[in-house]
XYZ file of C-alpha atoms in Angstrom:
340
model
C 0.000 0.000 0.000
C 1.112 3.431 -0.886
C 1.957 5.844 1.869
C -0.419 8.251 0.800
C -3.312 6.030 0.753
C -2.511 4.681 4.196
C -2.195 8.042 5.083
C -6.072 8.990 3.513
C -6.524 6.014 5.482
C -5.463 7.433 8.962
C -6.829 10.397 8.785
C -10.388 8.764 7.759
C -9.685 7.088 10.863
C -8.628 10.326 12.856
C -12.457 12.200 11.651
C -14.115 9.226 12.426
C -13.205 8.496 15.829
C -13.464 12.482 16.605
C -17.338 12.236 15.225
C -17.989 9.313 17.037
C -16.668 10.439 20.570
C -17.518 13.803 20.438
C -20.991 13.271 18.903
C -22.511 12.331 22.021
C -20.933 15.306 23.461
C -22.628 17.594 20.989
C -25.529 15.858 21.563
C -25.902 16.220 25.293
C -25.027 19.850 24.684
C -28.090 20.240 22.412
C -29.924 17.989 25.081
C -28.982 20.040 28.016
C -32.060 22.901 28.029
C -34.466 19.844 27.457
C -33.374 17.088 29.846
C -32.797 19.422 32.605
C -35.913 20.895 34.501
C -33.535 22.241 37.097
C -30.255 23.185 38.035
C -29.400 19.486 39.759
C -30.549 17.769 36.526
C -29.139 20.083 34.242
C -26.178 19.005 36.130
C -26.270 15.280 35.544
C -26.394 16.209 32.325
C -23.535 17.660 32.664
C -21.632 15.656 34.274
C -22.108 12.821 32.202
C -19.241 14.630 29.632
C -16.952 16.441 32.318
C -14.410 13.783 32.569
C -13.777 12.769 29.051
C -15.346 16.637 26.636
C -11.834 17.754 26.293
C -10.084 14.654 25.582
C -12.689 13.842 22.805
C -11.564 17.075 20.946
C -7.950 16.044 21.457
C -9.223 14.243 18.131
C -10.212 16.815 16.092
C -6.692 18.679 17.049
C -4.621 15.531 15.785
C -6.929 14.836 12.685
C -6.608 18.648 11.671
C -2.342 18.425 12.288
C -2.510 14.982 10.480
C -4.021 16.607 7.538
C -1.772 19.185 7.711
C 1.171 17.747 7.798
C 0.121 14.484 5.637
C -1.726 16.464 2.729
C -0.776 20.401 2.540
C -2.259 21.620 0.000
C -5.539 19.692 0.940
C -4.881 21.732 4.589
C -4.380 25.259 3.038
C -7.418 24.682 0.256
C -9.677 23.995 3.028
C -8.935 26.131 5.673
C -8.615 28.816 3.257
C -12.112 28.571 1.618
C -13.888 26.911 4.415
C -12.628 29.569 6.277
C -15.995 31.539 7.653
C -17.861 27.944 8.743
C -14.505 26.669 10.325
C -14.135 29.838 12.158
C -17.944 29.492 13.436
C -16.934 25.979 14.701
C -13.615 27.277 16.560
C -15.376 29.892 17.655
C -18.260 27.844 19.069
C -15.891 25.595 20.449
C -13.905 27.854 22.300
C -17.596 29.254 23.860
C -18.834 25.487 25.079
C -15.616 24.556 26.472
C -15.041 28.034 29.110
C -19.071 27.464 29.366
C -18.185 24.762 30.799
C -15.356 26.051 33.190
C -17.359 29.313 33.886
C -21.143 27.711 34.739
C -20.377 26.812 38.297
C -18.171 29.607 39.257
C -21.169 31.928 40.376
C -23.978 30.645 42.318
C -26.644 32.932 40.484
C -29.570 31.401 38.293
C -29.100 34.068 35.254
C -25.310 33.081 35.457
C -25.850 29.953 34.688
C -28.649 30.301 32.661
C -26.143 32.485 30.075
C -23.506 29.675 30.177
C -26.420 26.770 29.567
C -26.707 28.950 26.308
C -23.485 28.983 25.163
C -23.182 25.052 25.974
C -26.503 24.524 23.701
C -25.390 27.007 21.077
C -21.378 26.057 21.311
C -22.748 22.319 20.144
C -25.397 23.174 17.768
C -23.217 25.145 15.720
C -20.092 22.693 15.517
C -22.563 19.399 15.065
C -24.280 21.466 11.718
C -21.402 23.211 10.318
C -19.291 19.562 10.647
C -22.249 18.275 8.171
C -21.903 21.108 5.760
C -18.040 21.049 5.264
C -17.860 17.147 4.957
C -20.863 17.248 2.352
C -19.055 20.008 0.419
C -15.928 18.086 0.176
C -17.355 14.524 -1.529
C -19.626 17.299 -3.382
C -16.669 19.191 -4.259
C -16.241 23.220 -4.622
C -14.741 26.016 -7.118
C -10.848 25.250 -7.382
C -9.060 27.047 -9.843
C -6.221 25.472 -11.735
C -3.792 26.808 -9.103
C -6.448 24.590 -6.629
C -7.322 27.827 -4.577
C -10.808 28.332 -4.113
C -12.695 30.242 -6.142
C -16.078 30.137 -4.877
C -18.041 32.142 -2.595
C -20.014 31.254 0.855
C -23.007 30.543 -0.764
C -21.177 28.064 -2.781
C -20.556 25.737 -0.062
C -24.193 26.036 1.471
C -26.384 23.918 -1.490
C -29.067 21.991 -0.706
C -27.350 18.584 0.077
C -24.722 20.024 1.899
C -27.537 21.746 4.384
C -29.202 18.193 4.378
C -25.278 16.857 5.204
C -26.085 19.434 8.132
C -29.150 18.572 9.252
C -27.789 14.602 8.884
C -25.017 15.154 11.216
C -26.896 17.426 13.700
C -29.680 14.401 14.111
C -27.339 11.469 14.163
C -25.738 12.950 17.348
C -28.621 14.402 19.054
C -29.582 10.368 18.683
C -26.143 9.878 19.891
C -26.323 12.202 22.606
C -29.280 10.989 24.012
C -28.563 7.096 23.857
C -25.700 7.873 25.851
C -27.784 10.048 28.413
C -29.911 7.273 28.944
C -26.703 4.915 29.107
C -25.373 7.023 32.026
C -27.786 8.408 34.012
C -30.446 7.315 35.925
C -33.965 8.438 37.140
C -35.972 10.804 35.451
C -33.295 12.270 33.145
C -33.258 8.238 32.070
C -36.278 8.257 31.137
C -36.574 11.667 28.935
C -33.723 10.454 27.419
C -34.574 7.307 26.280
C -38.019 9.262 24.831
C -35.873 11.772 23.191
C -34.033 8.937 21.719
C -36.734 7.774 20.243
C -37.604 11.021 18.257
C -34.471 11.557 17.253
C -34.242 8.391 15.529
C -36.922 9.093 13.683
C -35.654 12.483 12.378
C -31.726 10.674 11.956
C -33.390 7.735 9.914
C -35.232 10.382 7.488
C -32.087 12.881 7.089
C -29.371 10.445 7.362
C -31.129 8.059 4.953
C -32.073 10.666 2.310
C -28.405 11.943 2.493
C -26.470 8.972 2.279
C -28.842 8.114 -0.689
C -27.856 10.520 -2.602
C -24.341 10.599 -1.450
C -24.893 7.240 -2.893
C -26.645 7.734 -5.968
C -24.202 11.064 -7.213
C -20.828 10.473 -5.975
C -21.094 6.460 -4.409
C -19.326 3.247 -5.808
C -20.395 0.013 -5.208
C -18.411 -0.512 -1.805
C -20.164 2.227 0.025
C -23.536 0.265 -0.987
C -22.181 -2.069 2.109
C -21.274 1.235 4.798
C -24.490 3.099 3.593
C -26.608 0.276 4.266
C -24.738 -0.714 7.584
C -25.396 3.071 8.560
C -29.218 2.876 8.161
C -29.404 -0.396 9.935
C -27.050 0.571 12.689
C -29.911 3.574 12.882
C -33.044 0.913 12.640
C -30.706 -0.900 15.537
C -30.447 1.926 17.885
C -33.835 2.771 17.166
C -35.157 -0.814 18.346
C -32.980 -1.135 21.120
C -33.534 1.939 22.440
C -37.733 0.980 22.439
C -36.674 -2.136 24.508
C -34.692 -0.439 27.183
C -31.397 -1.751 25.829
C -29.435 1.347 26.315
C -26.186 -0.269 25.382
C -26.939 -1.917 22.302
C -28.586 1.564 21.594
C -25.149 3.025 22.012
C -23.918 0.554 19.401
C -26.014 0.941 17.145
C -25.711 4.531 16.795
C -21.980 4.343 17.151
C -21.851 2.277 13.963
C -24.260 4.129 11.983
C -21.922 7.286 12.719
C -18.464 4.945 11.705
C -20.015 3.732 8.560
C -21.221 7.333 7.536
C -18.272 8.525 7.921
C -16.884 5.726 6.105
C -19.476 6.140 2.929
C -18.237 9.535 2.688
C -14.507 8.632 2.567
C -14.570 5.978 0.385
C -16.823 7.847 -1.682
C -14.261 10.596 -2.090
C -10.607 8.559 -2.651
C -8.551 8.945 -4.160
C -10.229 12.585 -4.163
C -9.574 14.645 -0.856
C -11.402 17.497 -2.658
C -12.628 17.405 -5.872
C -13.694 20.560 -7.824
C -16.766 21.454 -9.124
C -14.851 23.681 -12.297
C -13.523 20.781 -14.573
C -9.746 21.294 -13.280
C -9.190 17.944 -11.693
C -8.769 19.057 -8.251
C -6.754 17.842 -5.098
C -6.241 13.982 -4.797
C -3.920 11.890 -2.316
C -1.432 11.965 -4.791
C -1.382 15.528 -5.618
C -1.988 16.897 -2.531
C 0.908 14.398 -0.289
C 3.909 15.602 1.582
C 6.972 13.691 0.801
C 7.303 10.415 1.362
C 10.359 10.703 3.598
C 7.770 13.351 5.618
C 5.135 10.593 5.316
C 7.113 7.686 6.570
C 8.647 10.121 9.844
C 4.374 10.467 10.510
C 3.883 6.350 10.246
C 6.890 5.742 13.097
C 4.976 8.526 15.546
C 1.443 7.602 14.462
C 2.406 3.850 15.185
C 3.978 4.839 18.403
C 1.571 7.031 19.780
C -1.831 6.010 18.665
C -2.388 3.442 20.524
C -0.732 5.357 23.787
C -3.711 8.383 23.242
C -6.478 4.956 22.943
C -5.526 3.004 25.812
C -5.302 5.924 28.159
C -8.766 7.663 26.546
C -10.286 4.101 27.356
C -9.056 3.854 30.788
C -10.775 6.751 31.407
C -14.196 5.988 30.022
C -13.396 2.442 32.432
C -13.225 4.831 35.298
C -16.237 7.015 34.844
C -18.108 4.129 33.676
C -20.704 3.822 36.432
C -24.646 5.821 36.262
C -25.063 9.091 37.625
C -28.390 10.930 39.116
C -29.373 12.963 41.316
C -28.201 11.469 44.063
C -25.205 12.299 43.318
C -24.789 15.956 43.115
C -24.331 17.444 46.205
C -26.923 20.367 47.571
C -25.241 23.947 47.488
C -25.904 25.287 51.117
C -26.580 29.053 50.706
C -24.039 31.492 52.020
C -25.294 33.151 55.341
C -23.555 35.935 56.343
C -22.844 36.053 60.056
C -23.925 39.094 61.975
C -21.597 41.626 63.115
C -20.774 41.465 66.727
């Protein structure tokens, strides 16, 4: 195997596990103003993400270098014309994560009410914009015969690459509330697994109408095998979820997000982004580093991979168990002692 397809290869592997871990984050995120009635349950909710949110987006930082150092001129091409909707999604991120920091610092109702915002908001964003960019890239956009882009914004926001959005916001608002109803327990259990049920209606409807077409336009006949495992890892989750099976909910809607992702990968190689104005575009060959660069990158990835996977499952193995209410301590208001 060339190094620049096991490199497309990696870095498939990089977005996917970064969509698939920090899915369910996004998903409680959006979750959070529904599944909460109060401030205890809001948060559970909460807490359900604190230990492992940041270490999920460790993912998205080592998929972006990958790319970067792996395929440059796929890296400048679309960070330079994705540039507004990538913005939004730093931007956003950068908001949920001191949202989280900031929501308990002030024991005030309108505090936190302001920082529940920026949670729902600072995953909304990120978990729609995702949809957009990946849908524009198997879609492909203006490149010039330089391979800078020459479109506009309103180039990269057609049709199917809103329904890409509305795919990927669904999928992990499924995702976010299987794993609600995974980890907590109670009442926020229970709204969860309802949720859950909704949701997979609206994911099985989006996600199967986009990966359809995805399908139908731009498919080959492998991805008939990872579209198809993506709807029935939806119908899985969906049934599983009906019977109380929150686990096997969990799987199901972890697959159907791994074989999405995997339809639109395989659907674009050897592609990384095609263009839409009849000059060939960027493709794993033409958009490569080196191959001395490429085969320093396979000695670290190989080293330090699996390091970043054991330790990120350790931690899921420690904060394993439910949470509920039970388990978030009452705030005892401050009294202020009289003056003697």
């Amino acid at each position: 195997m060339e190094l620049t397809t096991a490199w497309f290869i990696i870095i498939a592997f990089l977005w996917t596990s970064y969509f698939f871990l920090e899915g369910f984050d996004f998903g409680v995120g959006m979750l959070l103003p529904v599944l909460g009635r109060d401030d205890v349950e809001r948060r559970v909710v909460i807490n359900t993400i604190g230990p492992v949110w940041d270490g999920n987006e460790v993912w998205f930082i080592v998929a972006g270098a990958a790319t970067f150092a792996a395929f440059p001129e796929w890296y400048a091409t679309l960070f330079s014309g994705f540039y507004l909707p990538l913005l939004a999604i730093l931007l956003a991120l950068i908001i949920r994560g001191v949202a989280f920091e900031y929501r308990g610092k002030r024991d005030d109702a309108r505090w936190r009410a302001r920082w529940d915002r920026c949670i729902f908001w600072g995953s909304l964003v990120p978990a729609f914009v995702w949809g957009v960019a990946f849908a524009n890239m198997v879609r492909g956009v203006p490149l010039d015969a330089d391979h800078e882009f020459a479109g506009s914004l309103g180039d990269l926001l057609s049709p199917y690459a809103l329904l890409g959005g509305l795919t990927t916001v669904t999928l992990f608002l499924l995702h976010g509330a299987v794993f609600l109803a995974l980890k907590t327990s109670g009442g926020v259990r229970a709204r969860a697994r309802r949720i859950a049920g909704l949701a997979a209606v609206a994911a099985i409807v989006a996600g199967g109408g986009f990966l359809l077409i995805t399908q139908l336009q731009y498919g080959k006949p492998v991805t008939w095998l990872t579209a198809a495992g993506a709807a029935a890892g939806l119908l899985a989750a969906a049934a599983a979820n009906r019977r109380g099976r929150e686990g096997w909910a969990f799987v199901g809607t972890g697959a159907a997000i791994v074989l999405a992702v995997a339809t639109l990968f395989l659907s674009l190689f050897p592609d990384v982004l095609p263009s839409t104005l009849g000059t060939g575009g960027l493709t794993t060959a033409n958009a490569a580093s080196s191959a001395y660069t490429l085969k320093i990158m396979t000695w670290v990835a190989a080293v330090f991979t699996p390091i970043v996977m054991i330790y990120q499952g350790w931690t899921y193995w420690v904060f394993r168990k439910r949470i509920g209410t039970s388990h978030i301590p009452v705030k005892k208001p401050h009294v202020k002692k009289p003056v003697a």
